[in-house]
Coordinates of C-alpha atoms in Angstrom, one line a residue:
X1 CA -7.0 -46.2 120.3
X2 CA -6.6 -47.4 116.6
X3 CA -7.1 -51.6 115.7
X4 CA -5.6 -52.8 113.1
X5 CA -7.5 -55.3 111.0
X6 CA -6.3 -57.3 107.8
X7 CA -8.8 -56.4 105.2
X8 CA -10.0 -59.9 104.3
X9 CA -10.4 -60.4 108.0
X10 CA -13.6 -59.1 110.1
X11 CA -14.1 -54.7 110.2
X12 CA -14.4 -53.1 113.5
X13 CA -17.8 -52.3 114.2
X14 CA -18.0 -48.9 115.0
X15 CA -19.3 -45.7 114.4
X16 CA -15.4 -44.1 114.3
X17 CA -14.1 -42.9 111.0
X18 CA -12.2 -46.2 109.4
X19 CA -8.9 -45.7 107.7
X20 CA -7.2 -47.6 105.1
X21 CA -3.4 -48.1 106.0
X22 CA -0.7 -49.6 105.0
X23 CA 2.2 -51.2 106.2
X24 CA 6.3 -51.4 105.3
X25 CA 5.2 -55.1 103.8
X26 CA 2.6 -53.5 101.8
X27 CA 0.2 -55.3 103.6
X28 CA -3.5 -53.3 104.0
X29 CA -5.1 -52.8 106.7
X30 CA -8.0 -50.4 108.0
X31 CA -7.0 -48.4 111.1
X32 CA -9.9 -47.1 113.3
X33 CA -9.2 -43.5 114.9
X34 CA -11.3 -41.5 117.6
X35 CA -12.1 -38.0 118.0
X36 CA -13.0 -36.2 120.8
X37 CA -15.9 -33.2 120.2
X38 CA -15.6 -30.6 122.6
X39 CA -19.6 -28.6 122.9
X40 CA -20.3 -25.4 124.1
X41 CA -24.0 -25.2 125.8
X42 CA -25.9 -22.6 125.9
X43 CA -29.5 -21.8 127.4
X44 CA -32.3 -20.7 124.9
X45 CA -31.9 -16.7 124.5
X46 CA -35.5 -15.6 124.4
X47 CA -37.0 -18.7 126.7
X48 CA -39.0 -16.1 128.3
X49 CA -39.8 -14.5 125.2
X50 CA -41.2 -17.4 124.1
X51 CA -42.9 -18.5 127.3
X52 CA -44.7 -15.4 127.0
X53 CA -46.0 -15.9 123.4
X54 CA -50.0 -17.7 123.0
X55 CA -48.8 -19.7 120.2
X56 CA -46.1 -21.7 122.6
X57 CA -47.8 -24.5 124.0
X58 CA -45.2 -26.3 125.9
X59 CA -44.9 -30.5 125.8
X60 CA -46.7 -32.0 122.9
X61 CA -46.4 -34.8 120.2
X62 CA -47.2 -34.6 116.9
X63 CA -50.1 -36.2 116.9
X64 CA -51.9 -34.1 119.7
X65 CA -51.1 -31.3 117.6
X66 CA -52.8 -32.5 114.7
X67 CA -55.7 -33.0 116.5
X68 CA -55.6 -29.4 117.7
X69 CA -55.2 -28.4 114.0
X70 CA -57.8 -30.6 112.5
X71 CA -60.0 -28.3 110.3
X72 CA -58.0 -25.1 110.7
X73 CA -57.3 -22.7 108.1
X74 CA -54.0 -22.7 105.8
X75 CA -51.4 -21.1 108.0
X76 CA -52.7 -21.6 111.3
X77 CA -49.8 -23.1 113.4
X78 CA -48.1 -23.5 116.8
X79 CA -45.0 -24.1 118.4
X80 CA -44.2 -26.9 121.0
X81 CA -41.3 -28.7 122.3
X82 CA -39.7 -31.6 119.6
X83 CA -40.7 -34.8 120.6
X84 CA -36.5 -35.6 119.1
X85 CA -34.3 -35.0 122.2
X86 CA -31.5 -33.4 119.2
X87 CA -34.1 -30.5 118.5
X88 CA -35.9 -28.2 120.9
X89 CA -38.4 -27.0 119.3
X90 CA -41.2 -27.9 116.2
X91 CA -43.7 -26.3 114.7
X92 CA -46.8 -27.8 113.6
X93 CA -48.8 -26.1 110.8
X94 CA -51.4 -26.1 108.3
X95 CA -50.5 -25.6 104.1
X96 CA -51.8 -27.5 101.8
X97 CA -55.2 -28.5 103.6
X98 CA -52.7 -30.9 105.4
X99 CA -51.0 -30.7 109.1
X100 CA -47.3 -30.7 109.2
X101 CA -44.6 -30.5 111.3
X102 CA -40.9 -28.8 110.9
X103 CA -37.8 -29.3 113.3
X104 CA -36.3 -25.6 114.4
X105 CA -32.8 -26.5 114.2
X106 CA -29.2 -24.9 115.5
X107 CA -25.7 -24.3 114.0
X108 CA -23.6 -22.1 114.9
X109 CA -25.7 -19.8 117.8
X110 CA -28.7 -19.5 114.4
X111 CA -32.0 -21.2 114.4
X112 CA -33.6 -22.0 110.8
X113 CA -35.8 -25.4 109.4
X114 CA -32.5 -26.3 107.4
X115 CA -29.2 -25.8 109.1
X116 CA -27.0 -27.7 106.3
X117 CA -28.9 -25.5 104.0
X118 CA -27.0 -21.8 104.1
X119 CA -29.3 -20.6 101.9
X120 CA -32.7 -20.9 104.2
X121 CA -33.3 -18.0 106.1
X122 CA -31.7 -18.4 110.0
X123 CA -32.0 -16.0 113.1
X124 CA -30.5 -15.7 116.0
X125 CA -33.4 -16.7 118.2
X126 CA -36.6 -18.4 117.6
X127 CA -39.1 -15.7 117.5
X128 CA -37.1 -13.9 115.5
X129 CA -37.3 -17.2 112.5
X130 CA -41.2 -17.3 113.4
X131 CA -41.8 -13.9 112.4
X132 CA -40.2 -14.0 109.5
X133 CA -42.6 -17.1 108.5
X134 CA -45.2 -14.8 108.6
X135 CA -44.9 -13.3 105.9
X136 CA -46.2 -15.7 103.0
X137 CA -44.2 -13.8 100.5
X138 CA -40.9 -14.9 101.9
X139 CA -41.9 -19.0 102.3
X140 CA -41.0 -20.9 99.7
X141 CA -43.6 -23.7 98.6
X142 CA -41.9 -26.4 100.9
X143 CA -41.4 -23.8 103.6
X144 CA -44.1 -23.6 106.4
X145 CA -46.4 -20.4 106.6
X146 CA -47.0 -19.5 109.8
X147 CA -49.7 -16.7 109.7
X148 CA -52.7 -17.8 112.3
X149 CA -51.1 -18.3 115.5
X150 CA -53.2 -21.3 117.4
X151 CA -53.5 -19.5 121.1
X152 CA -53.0 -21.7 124.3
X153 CA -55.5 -22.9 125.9
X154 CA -54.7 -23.1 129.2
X155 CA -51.5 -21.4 132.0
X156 CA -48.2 -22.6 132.5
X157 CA -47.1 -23.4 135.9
X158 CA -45.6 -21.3 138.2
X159 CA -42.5 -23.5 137.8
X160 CA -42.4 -23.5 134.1
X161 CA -42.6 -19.2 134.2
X162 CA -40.1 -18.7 136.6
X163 CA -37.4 -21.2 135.0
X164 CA -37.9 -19.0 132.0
X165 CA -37.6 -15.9 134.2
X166 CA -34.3 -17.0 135.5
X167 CA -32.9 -18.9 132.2
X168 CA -33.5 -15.0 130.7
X169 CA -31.4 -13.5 133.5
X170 CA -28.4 -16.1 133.7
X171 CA -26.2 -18.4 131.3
X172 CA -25.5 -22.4 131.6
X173 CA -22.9 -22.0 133.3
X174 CA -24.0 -19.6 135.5
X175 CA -26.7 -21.9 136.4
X176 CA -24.2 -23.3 138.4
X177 CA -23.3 -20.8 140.5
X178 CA -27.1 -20.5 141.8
X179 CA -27.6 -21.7 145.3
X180 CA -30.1 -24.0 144.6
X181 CA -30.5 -28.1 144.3
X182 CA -28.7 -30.2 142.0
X183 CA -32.6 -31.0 140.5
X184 CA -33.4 -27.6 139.9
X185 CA -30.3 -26.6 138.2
X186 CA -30.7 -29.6 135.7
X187 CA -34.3 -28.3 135.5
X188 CA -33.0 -24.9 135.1
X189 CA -31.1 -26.4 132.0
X190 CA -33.2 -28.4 130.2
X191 CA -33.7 -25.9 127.5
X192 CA -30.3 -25.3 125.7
X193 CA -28.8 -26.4 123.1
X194 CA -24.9 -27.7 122.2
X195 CA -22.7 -25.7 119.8
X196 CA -19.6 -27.8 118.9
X197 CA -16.6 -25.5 119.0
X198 CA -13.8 -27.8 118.2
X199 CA -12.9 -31.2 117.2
X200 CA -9.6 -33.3 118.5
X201 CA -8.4 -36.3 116.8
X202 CA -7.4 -38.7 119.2
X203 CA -4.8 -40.9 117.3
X204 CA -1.8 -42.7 118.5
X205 CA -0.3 -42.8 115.0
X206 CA -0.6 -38.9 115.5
X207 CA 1.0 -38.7 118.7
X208 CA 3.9 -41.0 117.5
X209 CA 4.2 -38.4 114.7
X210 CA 4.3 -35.6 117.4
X211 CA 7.3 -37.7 119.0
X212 CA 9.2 -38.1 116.2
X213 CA 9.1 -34.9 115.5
X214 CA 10.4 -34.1 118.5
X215 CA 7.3 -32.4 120.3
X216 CA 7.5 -34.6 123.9
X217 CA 4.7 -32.6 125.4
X218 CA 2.4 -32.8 122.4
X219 CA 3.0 -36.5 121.7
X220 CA 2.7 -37.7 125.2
X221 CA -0.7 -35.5 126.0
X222 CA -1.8 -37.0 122.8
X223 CA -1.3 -40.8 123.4
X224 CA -2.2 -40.2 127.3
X225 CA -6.1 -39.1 125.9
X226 CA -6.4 -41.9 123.7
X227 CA -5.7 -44.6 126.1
X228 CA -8.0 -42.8 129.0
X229 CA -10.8 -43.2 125.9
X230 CA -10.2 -46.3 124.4
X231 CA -12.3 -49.4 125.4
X232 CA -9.1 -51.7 125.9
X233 CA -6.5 -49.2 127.3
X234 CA -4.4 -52.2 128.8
X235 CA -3.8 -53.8 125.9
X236 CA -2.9 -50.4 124.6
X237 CA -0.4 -49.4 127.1
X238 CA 1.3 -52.6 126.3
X239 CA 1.9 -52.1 122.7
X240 CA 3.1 -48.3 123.4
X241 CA 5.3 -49.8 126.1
X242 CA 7.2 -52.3 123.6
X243 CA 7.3 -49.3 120.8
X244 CA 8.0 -46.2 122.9
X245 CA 11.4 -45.3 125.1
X246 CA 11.2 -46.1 128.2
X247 CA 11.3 -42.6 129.5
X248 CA 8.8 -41.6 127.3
X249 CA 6.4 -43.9 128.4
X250 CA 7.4 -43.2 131.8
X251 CA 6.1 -39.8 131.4
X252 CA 3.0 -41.7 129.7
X253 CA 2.0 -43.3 132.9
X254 CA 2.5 -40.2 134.8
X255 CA 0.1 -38.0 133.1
X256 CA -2.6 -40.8 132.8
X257 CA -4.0 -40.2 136.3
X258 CA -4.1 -36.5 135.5
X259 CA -6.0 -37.0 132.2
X260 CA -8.8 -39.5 133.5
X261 CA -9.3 -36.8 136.2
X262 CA -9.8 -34.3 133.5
X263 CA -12.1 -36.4 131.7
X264 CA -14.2 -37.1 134.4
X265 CA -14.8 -33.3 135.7
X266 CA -15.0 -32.5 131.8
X267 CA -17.9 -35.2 131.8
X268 CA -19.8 -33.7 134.9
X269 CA -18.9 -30.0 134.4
X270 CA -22.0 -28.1 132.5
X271 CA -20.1 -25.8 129.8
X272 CA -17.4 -26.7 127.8
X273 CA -16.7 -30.7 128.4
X274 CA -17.1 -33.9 127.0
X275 CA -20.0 -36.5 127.5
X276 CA -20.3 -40.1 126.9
X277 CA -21.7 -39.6 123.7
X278 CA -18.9 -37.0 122.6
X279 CA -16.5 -39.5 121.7
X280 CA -17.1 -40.8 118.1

């Protein structure tokens, strides 16, 4: 859906990209188009791997591990689950006589401290960027040193070892394939991270573009997924049906059914889909 706003009149609040437009009269306007993000997910690679490590301690704030790393030598660190739902994994370390804390972050199937930064050092699994850590020749000053592992103190639970077991052995999707409860397979999935693979503009002016052009299919699959996301698809459809053909929008109204369905197994399905949260 796009809305079309005289500038000295109110902005639509959103967090879509905003467009500045104008008109045949010359008259501006700022035009509001969607996207839709399409994710691949994908389990942790080395969960197990990492399970198995002493310096993994599971679920844990910041601030419990800077209790656990009051006092400790420069370099002395651990890993743990981010507090941040976005990130997977922090570390929390000691440089500088002080405790700190670094987000491991993902682009692109790589793990590093900096994704936007293509010069920091990335691997392709976590271990692999903690060893390299180790090394305090390779850290920069701002980089965390990670040379005294802090052991656990105590077991995981069965449960905990035997998701990491299985998450080693099978993929996100193949999670699904599991005979097992619809609790334990989002259990199963808890670690794993998104990778977006593609971004589609949904915008009417685009699809109108595709029509002109003479590309039916195209325009019509275009305008048919931005009214099944816009918030006011009624009022929509109405505009479309006083500005397109009538057998054009006829063939509008037909696919409609076919791309909510879409959009709601895309929603539920556990690969490639799109969430709430996917449309910007």
């Amino acid at each position: 859906m796009f809305t079309l706003t005289p500038r000295n009149g109110d902005v639509p609040t959103s967090s879509n990209p905003v467009e500045l437009e104008i008109d045949a009269q010359g008259t501006e306007f700022l035009r509001q188009a969607h996207t839709q993000v399409d994710y691949l997910h994908c389990l942790v690679p080395d969960l197990f791997d990492i399970t198995k490590c002493s310096f993994y301690w599971g679920k844990m704030d910041r601030y419990e591990a800077e209790r656990l790393l009051e006092n400790r030598a420069d370099g002395t660190f651990l890993l743990r689950d981010s507090a941040q739902e976005e990130y997977l994994f922090s570390v929390s370390f000691r440089r500088y006589n002080r405790s700190l804390h670094a987000r491991i972050e993902q682009w692109n199937h790589r793990f590093s401290f900096d994704s936007h930064d293509p010069g920091v050092y990335s691997s392709p699994t976590i271990l692999g960027l903690i060893d390299h850590y180790k090394n305090p020749e390779l850290c920069m000053f701002f980089e965390p040193t990670l040379t005294l592992p802090l052991h656990r103190s105590s077991p995981f639970s069965l449960q905990h070892l035997c998701r990491a077991v299985i998450c080693s052995n099978t993929t996100y999707d193949g999670v699904n394939s599991l005979n097992l409860p619809k609790s334990l397979k989002l259990y199963l999935k808890e670690y794993h991270y998104k990778q977006r693979i593609r971004v589609r503009r949904l915008d009417v002016q685009l699809g109108e573009e595709l029509l002109a052009q003479g590309e039916i299919e195209s325009g019509v699959e275009h305008l048919s997924n931005a009214v099944a996301v816009c918030g006011q698809p009624q009022q929509l459809l109405q505009v479309l049906q006083q500005t397109l053909p009538p057998q054009v929008f006829r063939l509008l109204l037909e696919r409609l059914p076919i791309v909510g369905q879409k959009l709601m197994a895309s929603a539920a399905q556990s690969g490639l889909g799109m969430a709430e949260d996917d449309v910007e």
